[in-house]
Short mmCIF file of C-alpha atoms in Angstrom, two decimals:
data_model
loop_
_atom_site.label_atom_id
_atom_site.label_comp_id
_atom_site.label_asym_id
_atom_site.label_seq_id
_atom_site.Cartn_x
_atom_site.Cartn_y
_atom_site.Cartn_z
CA UNK A 18 -28.72 6.12 -7.87
CA UNK A 19 -28.74 4.02 -4.92
CA UNK A 20 -24.99 3.12 -5.33
CA UNK A 21 -24.18 6.97 -5.86
CA UNK A 22 -25.86 7.62 -2.50
CA UNK A 23 -24.02 4.85 -0.84
CA UNK A 24 -20.76 6.13 -2.42
CA UNK A 25 -21.39 9.57 -1.07
CA UNK A 26 -22.14 8.23 2.41
CA UNK A 27 -18.93 6.26 2.26
CA UNK A 28 -16.92 9.26 1.44
CA UNK A 29 -18.24 11.33 4.14
CA UNK A 30 -17.52 8.57 6.66
CA UNK A 31 -14.14 8.25 5.05
CA UNK A 32 -13.47 12.02 5.37
CA UNK A 33 -14.68 11.88 9.24
CA UNK A 34 -12.41 8.97 10.09
CA UNK A 35 -9.22 10.45 8.09
CA UNK A 36 -9.77 13.83 10.01
CA UNK A 37 -9.65 11.21 13.12
CA UNK A 38 -6.47 9.70 11.99
CA UNK A 39 -4.63 13.08 11.31
CA UNK A 40 -6.08 14.86 14.67
CA UNK A 41 -6.25 12.00 16.92
CA UNK A 42 -4.62 13.06 20.12
CA UNK A 43 -3.63 9.53 21.26
CA UNK A 44 -1.85 6.72 19.05
CA UNK A 45 -4.93 4.34 19.79
CA UNK A 46 -7.17 6.85 18.02
CA UNK A 47 -4.89 6.60 15.06
CA UNK A 48 -4.82 2.81 15.14
CA UNK A 49 -8.60 2.50 15.18
CA UNK A 50 -8.90 5.18 12.37
CA UNK A 51 -6.31 3.29 10.27
CA UNK A 52 -8.43 0.12 10.80
CA UNK A 53 -11.57 2.03 9.76
CA UNK A 54 -10.03 3.58 6.62
CA UNK A 55 -9.19 -0.01 5.53
CA UNK A 56 -12.75 -1.25 6.18
CA UNK A 57 -14.18 1.85 4.42
CA UNK A 58 -11.71 1.19 1.43
CA UNK A 59 -13.07 -2.27 1.24
CA UNK A 60 -16.80 -0.78 1.01
CA UNK A 61 -15.73 1.75 -1.37
CA UNK A 62 -14.17 -0.85 -3.65
CA UNK A 63 -17.44 -2.85 -3.47
CA UNK A 64 -19.77 0.00 -4.05
CA UNK A 65 -17.69 1.51 -6.97
CA UNK A 66 -17.56 -1.92 -8.62
CA UNK A 67 -21.38 -2.03 -8.63
CA UNK A 68 -21.48 1.74 -9.72
CA UNK A 69 -19.50 1.27 -12.85
CA UNK A 70 -21.14 -2.15 -13.56
CA UNK A 71 -18.45 -4.55 -12.50
CA UNK A 72 -19.45 -6.42 -9.26
CA UNK A 73 -16.67 -8.90 -9.73
CA UNK A 74 -14.37 -6.48 -7.86
CA UNK A 75 -15.94 -8.04 -4.76
CA UNK A 76 -13.34 -10.71 -4.72
CA UNK A 77 -10.76 -8.24 -4.55
CA UNK A 78 -12.49 -6.72 -1.59
CA UNK A 79 -11.91 -10.02 0.29
CA UNK A 80 -8.04 -9.64 -0.20
CA UNK A 81 -8.48 -6.31 1.19
CA UNK A 82 -9.95 -7.55 4.25
CA UNK A 83 -7.17 -9.96 4.99
CA UNK A 84 -4.54 -6.97 4.60
CA UNK A 85 -6.46 -4.82 6.96
CA UNK A 86 -6.43 -7.60 9.56
CA UNK A 87 -2.63 -8.10 9.33
CA UNK A 88 -1.96 -4.39 9.64
CA UNK A 89 -4.06 -3.90 12.70
CA UNK A 90 -2.57 -7.31 14.25
CA UNK A 91 0.98 -5.94 13.60
CA UNK A 92 0.25 -2.66 15.18
CA UNK A 93 -1.44 -4.20 18.26
CA UNK A 94 1.21 -6.73 18.79
CA UNK A 95 3.84 -3.81 18.58
CA UNK A 96 1.84 -2.15 21.26
CA UNK A 97 1.45 -5.25 23.46
CA UNK A 98 5.15 -6.47 23.39
CA UNK A 99 7.17 -3.68 21.70
CA UNK A 100 8.40 -6.20 19.26
CA UNK A 101 6.99 -8.09 16.25
CA UNK A 102 9.28 -10.77 16.53
CA UNK A 103 8.19 -11.70 20.03
CA UNK A 104 7.15 -15.38 20.67
CA UNK A 105 5.41 -16.57 23.88
CA UNK A 106 6.79 -19.84 23.71
CA UNK A 107 10.35 -18.69 23.96
CA UNK A 108 9.88 -18.19 27.73
CA UNK A 109 11.40 -14.64 27.29
CA UNK B 16 -19.65 11.19 -10.03
CA UNK B 17 -16.11 9.44 -10.60
CA UNK B 18 -14.66 12.97 -10.78
CA UNK B 19 -16.33 13.65 -7.60
CA UNK B 20 -15.01 10.48 -5.80
CA UNK B 21 -11.28 11.12 -7.21
CA UNK B 22 -11.63 14.83 -6.13
CA UNK B 23 -12.61 13.81 -2.56
CA UNK B 24 -9.95 11.10 -2.35
CA UNK B 25 -7.16 13.11 -3.66
CA UNK B 26 -8.00 15.98 -1.33
CA UNK B 27 -7.74 13.41 1.70
CA UNK B 28 -4.46 12.14 0.26
CA UNK B 29 -3.14 15.56 0.30
CA UNK B 30 -4.36 16.14 3.81
CA UNK B 31 -2.68 12.90 5.16
CA UNK B 32 0.55 13.76 3.29
CA UNK B 33 0.68 17.18 5.38
CA UNK B 34 -0.07 15.32 8.54
CA UNK B 35 2.81 12.84 7.80
CA UNK B 36 5.09 15.54 7.46
CA UNK B 37 4.01 17.48 10.48
CA UNK B 38 3.77 14.37 12.65
CA UNK B 39 6.68 13.85 15.16
CA UNK B 40 5.57 10.63 16.69
CA UNK B 41 6.93 7.80 14.28
CA UNK B 42 4.26 5.51 15.32
CA UNK B 43 1.53 7.84 14.13
CA UNK B 44 3.62 8.34 10.86
CA UNK B 45 3.65 4.61 10.17
CA UNK B 46 -0.21 4.36 10.83
CA UNK B 47 -0.84 7.47 8.66
CA UNK B 48 1.21 5.86 5.90
CA UNK B 49 -1.09 2.76 6.05
CA UNK B 50 -4.08 5.26 5.68
CA UNK B 51 -2.32 6.85 2.87
CA UNK B 52 -1.92 3.63 1.15
CA UNK B 53 -5.39 2.47 1.49
CA UNK B 54 -6.56 5.80 0.03
CA UNK B 55 -4.18 5.67 -2.78
CA UNK B 56 -5.46 2.05 -3.68
CA UNK B 57 -8.92 3.71 -3.67
CA UNK B 58 -7.94 6.26 -6.08
CA UNK B 59 -6.44 3.66 -8.33
CA UNK B 60 -9.44 1.69 -8.28
CA UNK B 61 -11.58 4.67 -9.31
CA UNK B 62 -9.06 5.22 -11.93
CA UNK B 63 -9.86 1.48 -13.10
CA UNK B 64 -6.56 0.07 -12.47
CA UNK B 65 -7.57 -2.75 -9.98
CA UNK B 66 -4.34 -4.73 -10.26
CA UNK B 67 -2.20 -1.89 -9.50
CA UNK B 68 -4.56 -0.87 -6.45
CA UNK B 69 -4.23 -4.49 -4.97
CA UNK B 70 -0.40 -4.16 -5.29
CA UNK B 71 -0.55 -0.85 -3.59
CA UNK B 72 -2.74 -2.29 -0.97
CA UNK B 73 -0.84 -5.17 -0.16
CA UNK B 74 2.72 -3.73 -0.19
CA UNK B 75 1.96 -0.21 1.00
CA UNK B 76 -0.90 -1.06 3.58
CA UNK B 77 0.17 -4.46 4.47
CA UNK B 78 3.82 -5.35 4.42
CA UNK B 79 5.07 -1.81 4.63
CA UNK B 80 3.23 -1.40 7.79
CA UNK B 81 4.67 -4.46 9.47
CA UNK B 82 8.28 -3.84 8.30
CA UNK B 83 8.10 -0.13 9.44
CA UNK B 84 6.75 -1.38 12.90
CA UNK B 85 9.86 -3.88 13.18
CA UNK B 86 12.17 -1.02 12.00
CA UNK B 87 10.53 1.15 14.99
CA UNK B 88 11.60 -1.46 17.51
CA UNK B 89 15.24 -0.75 16.54
CA UNK B 90 15.05 2.95 16.13
CA UNK B 91 12.59 4.09 19.02
CA UNK B 92 9.47 6.13 18.17
CA UNK B 93 10.46 9.71 18.68
CA UNK B 94 11.66 11.78 15.79
CA UNK B 95 15.10 13.48 16.53
CA UNK B 96 15.21 17.25 15.77
CA UNK B 97 16.56 17.87 12.38
CA UNK B 98 20.12 18.48 12.17
CA UNK B 99 19.92 21.20 9.39
CA UNK B 100 17.32 23.48 8.03
CA UNK B 101 15.06 21.88 5.53
CA UNK B 102 15.49 24.75 2.82
CA UNK B 103 17.78 22.64 0.20
CA UNK B 104 15.84 19.47 0.43
CA UNK B 105 12.49 21.62 0.06
CA UNK B 106 14.06 23.27 -2.91
CA UNK B 107 14.97 20.02 -4.52
CA UNK B 108 11.70 18.50 -3.89
CA UNK B 109 9.91 21.51 -5.40
CA UNK B 110 12.04 21.68 -8.61
CA UNK B 111 11.55 17.99 -9.03
CA UNK B 112 7.99 18.13 -8.67
CA UNK B 113 7.50 21.24 -10.94
CA UNK B 114 9.49 19.20 -13.41
CA UNK B 115 7.43 16.21 -13.22
CA UNK B 116 4.24 18.28 -13.75
CA UNK B 117 5.79 20.14 -16.59
CA UNK B 118 6.39 16.80 -18.11
CA UNK B 119 2.66 15.75 -17.94
CA UNK B 120 1.92 18.50 -20.23
CA UNK B 121 3.40 16.50 -23.05
CA UNK B 122 1.35 13.36 -22.26
CA UNK B 123 -1.84 12.52 -24.14
CA UNK B 124 -5.05 13.10 -22.30
CA UNK B 125 -6.48 10.58 -19.56
CA UNK B 126 -8.52 7.72 -21.43
CA UNK B 127 -7.47 8.85 -25.20
CA UNK B 128 -7.81 5.65 -27.37
CA UNK B 129 -5.06 6.68 -29.82
CA UNK B 130 -2.26 7.59 -27.44
CA UNK B 131 1.04 5.89 -28.49
CA UNK B 132 0.95 3.38 -25.96
CA UNK B 133 -2.28 1.97 -27.21
CA UNK B 134 -1.03 1.82 -30.86
CA UNK B 135 2.17 0.23 -30.36
CA UNK B 136 1.89 -3.56 -29.39
CA UNK B 137 -1.45 -3.46 -27.61
CA UNK B 138 -3.51 -4.33 -30.74
CA UNK B 139 -1.20 -7.26 -31.47
CA UNK B 140 -1.66 -8.64 -27.98
CA UNK B 141 -5.22 -8.28 -28.04
CA UNK B 142 -5.52 -9.89 -31.31
CA UNK B 143 -3.07 -12.99 -30.71
CA UNK B 144 -4.61 -13.62 -27.16
CA UNK B 145 -8.00 -14.25 -28.88
CA UNK B 146 -6.51 -16.23 -31.67
CA UNK B 147 -4.47 -18.57 -29.44
CA UNK B 148 -7.15 -18.96 -26.82
CA UNK B 149 -5.36 -17.43 -24.10
CA UNK B 150 -6.74 -16.26 -20.88
CA UNK B 151 -9.54 -14.09 -21.22
CA UNK B 152 -7.86 -11.18 -19.13
CA UNK B 153 -5.31 -9.78 -21.32
CA UNK B 154 -3.17 -8.53 -18.60
CA UNK B 155 -3.03 -12.06 -17.42
CA UNK B 156 -2.26 -13.40 -20.75
CA UNK B 157 0.61 -10.81 -21.29
CA UNK B 158 2.18 -11.57 -18.06
CA UNK B 159 1.76 -15.50 -17.98
CA UNK B 160 1.87 -16.05 -21.63
CA UNK B 161 3.58 -13.68 -23.96
CA UNK B 162 6.14 -12.80 -21.12
CA UNK B 163 6.13 -15.93 -19.48
CA UNK B 164 9.96 -16.33 -19.24
CA UNK B 165 10.13 -12.76 -18.18
CA UNK B 166 7.74 -13.51 -15.18
CA UNK B 167 9.48 -16.82 -14.39
CA UNK B 168 12.73 -14.99 -14.17
CA UNK B 169 11.30 -12.33 -11.89
CA UNK B 170 9.76 -15.00 -9.56
CA UNK B 171 13.18 -16.71 -9.34
CA UNK B 172 14.84 -13.64 -8.43
CA UNK B 173 12.38 -12.72 -5.65
CA UNK B 174 12.34 -16.20 -4.30
CA UNK B 175 15.96 -16.22 -4.09
CA UNK B 176 16.05 -12.89 -2.34
CA UNK B 177 13.43 -14.13 0.10
CA UNK B 178 15.44 -17.37 0.80
CA UNK B 179 18.65 -15.35 1.36
CA UNK B 180 16.92 -12.80 3.70
CA UNK B 181 15.34 -15.79 5.79
CA UNK B 182 18.48 -17.54 6.09
CA UNK B 183 20.46 -14.32 7.17
CA UNK B 184 17.59 -13.99 9.88
CA UNK B 185 17.75 -17.24 10.97
CA UNK B 186 21.42 -17.47 11.39
CA UNK B 187 21.45 -14.20 13.47
CA UNK B 188 18.66 -15.39 15.80
CA UNK B 189 20.38 -18.72 16.43
CA UNK B 190 23.63 -17.06 17.31
CA UNK B 191 21.84 -14.56 19.71
CA UNK B 192 20.11 -17.62 21.45
CA UNK B 193 23.61 -19.28 21.73
CA UNK B 194 25.12 -16.36 23.39
CA UNK B 195 22.34 -15.93 25.87
CA UNK B 196 22.62 -19.45 26.78
CA UNK B 197 26.44 -19.15 27.25
CA UNK B 198 25.95 -16.00 29.26
CA UNK B 199 23.44 -17.88 31.78
CA UNK B 200 25.63 -20.98 32.01
CA UNK B 201 28.67 -18.91 33.20
#
């Protein structure tokens, strides 16, 4: 019951964040919303694991966390330098 | 409960897809594609396909975002106005989609235990993996034991492709550096 309520709450949050990603006037809204969708996907994965009686899915949630970080880092680096291959030590 | 989660996630998937089509800023498209991948991975998790979901998340949300952003650096982030009307592509996409949906009517229902795919080799795998004390996860046993040489071949191909791409990119970067040096010397 508790996990079902948590799932519903996560789904509601996901709907809000996705609507921000779709409507979001600036690209920053979208980048932040994209990151939040990743976080909520991790939470959903963990809660659905408990909901269906298989909490070992938590390990996979850790991998999702890493992926989310890489994606957001790539987006922000593109913003800062306009180029993913930019290397500060090149002295460019 | 599971049906409800699936319904909400699939609705959001459809909304994101429409938003991707309507979005003209390509940077926004890349981010929305990442959102799509995470939602798709969640759908696959709810459908009990955790391994597929992990692939979708790592390839769709992780690597694809990075590669598409690197492409944006070369192409610019504004979409050009279309060169022709979308009538023909829309027609082809609609017909293909309708054919695929028509094809699903012939499939066995979701989760039916005696559909052909479960009656063919799966019982043999299940039996043999317990008999030969293979890994307890049968998917792992199939990939790493029953089809071990197949997996080894796949890994070799991907490894070789990776080395090839790295060599190509490295060579190009060095040449660029060299030419920049020559230009500054003269």
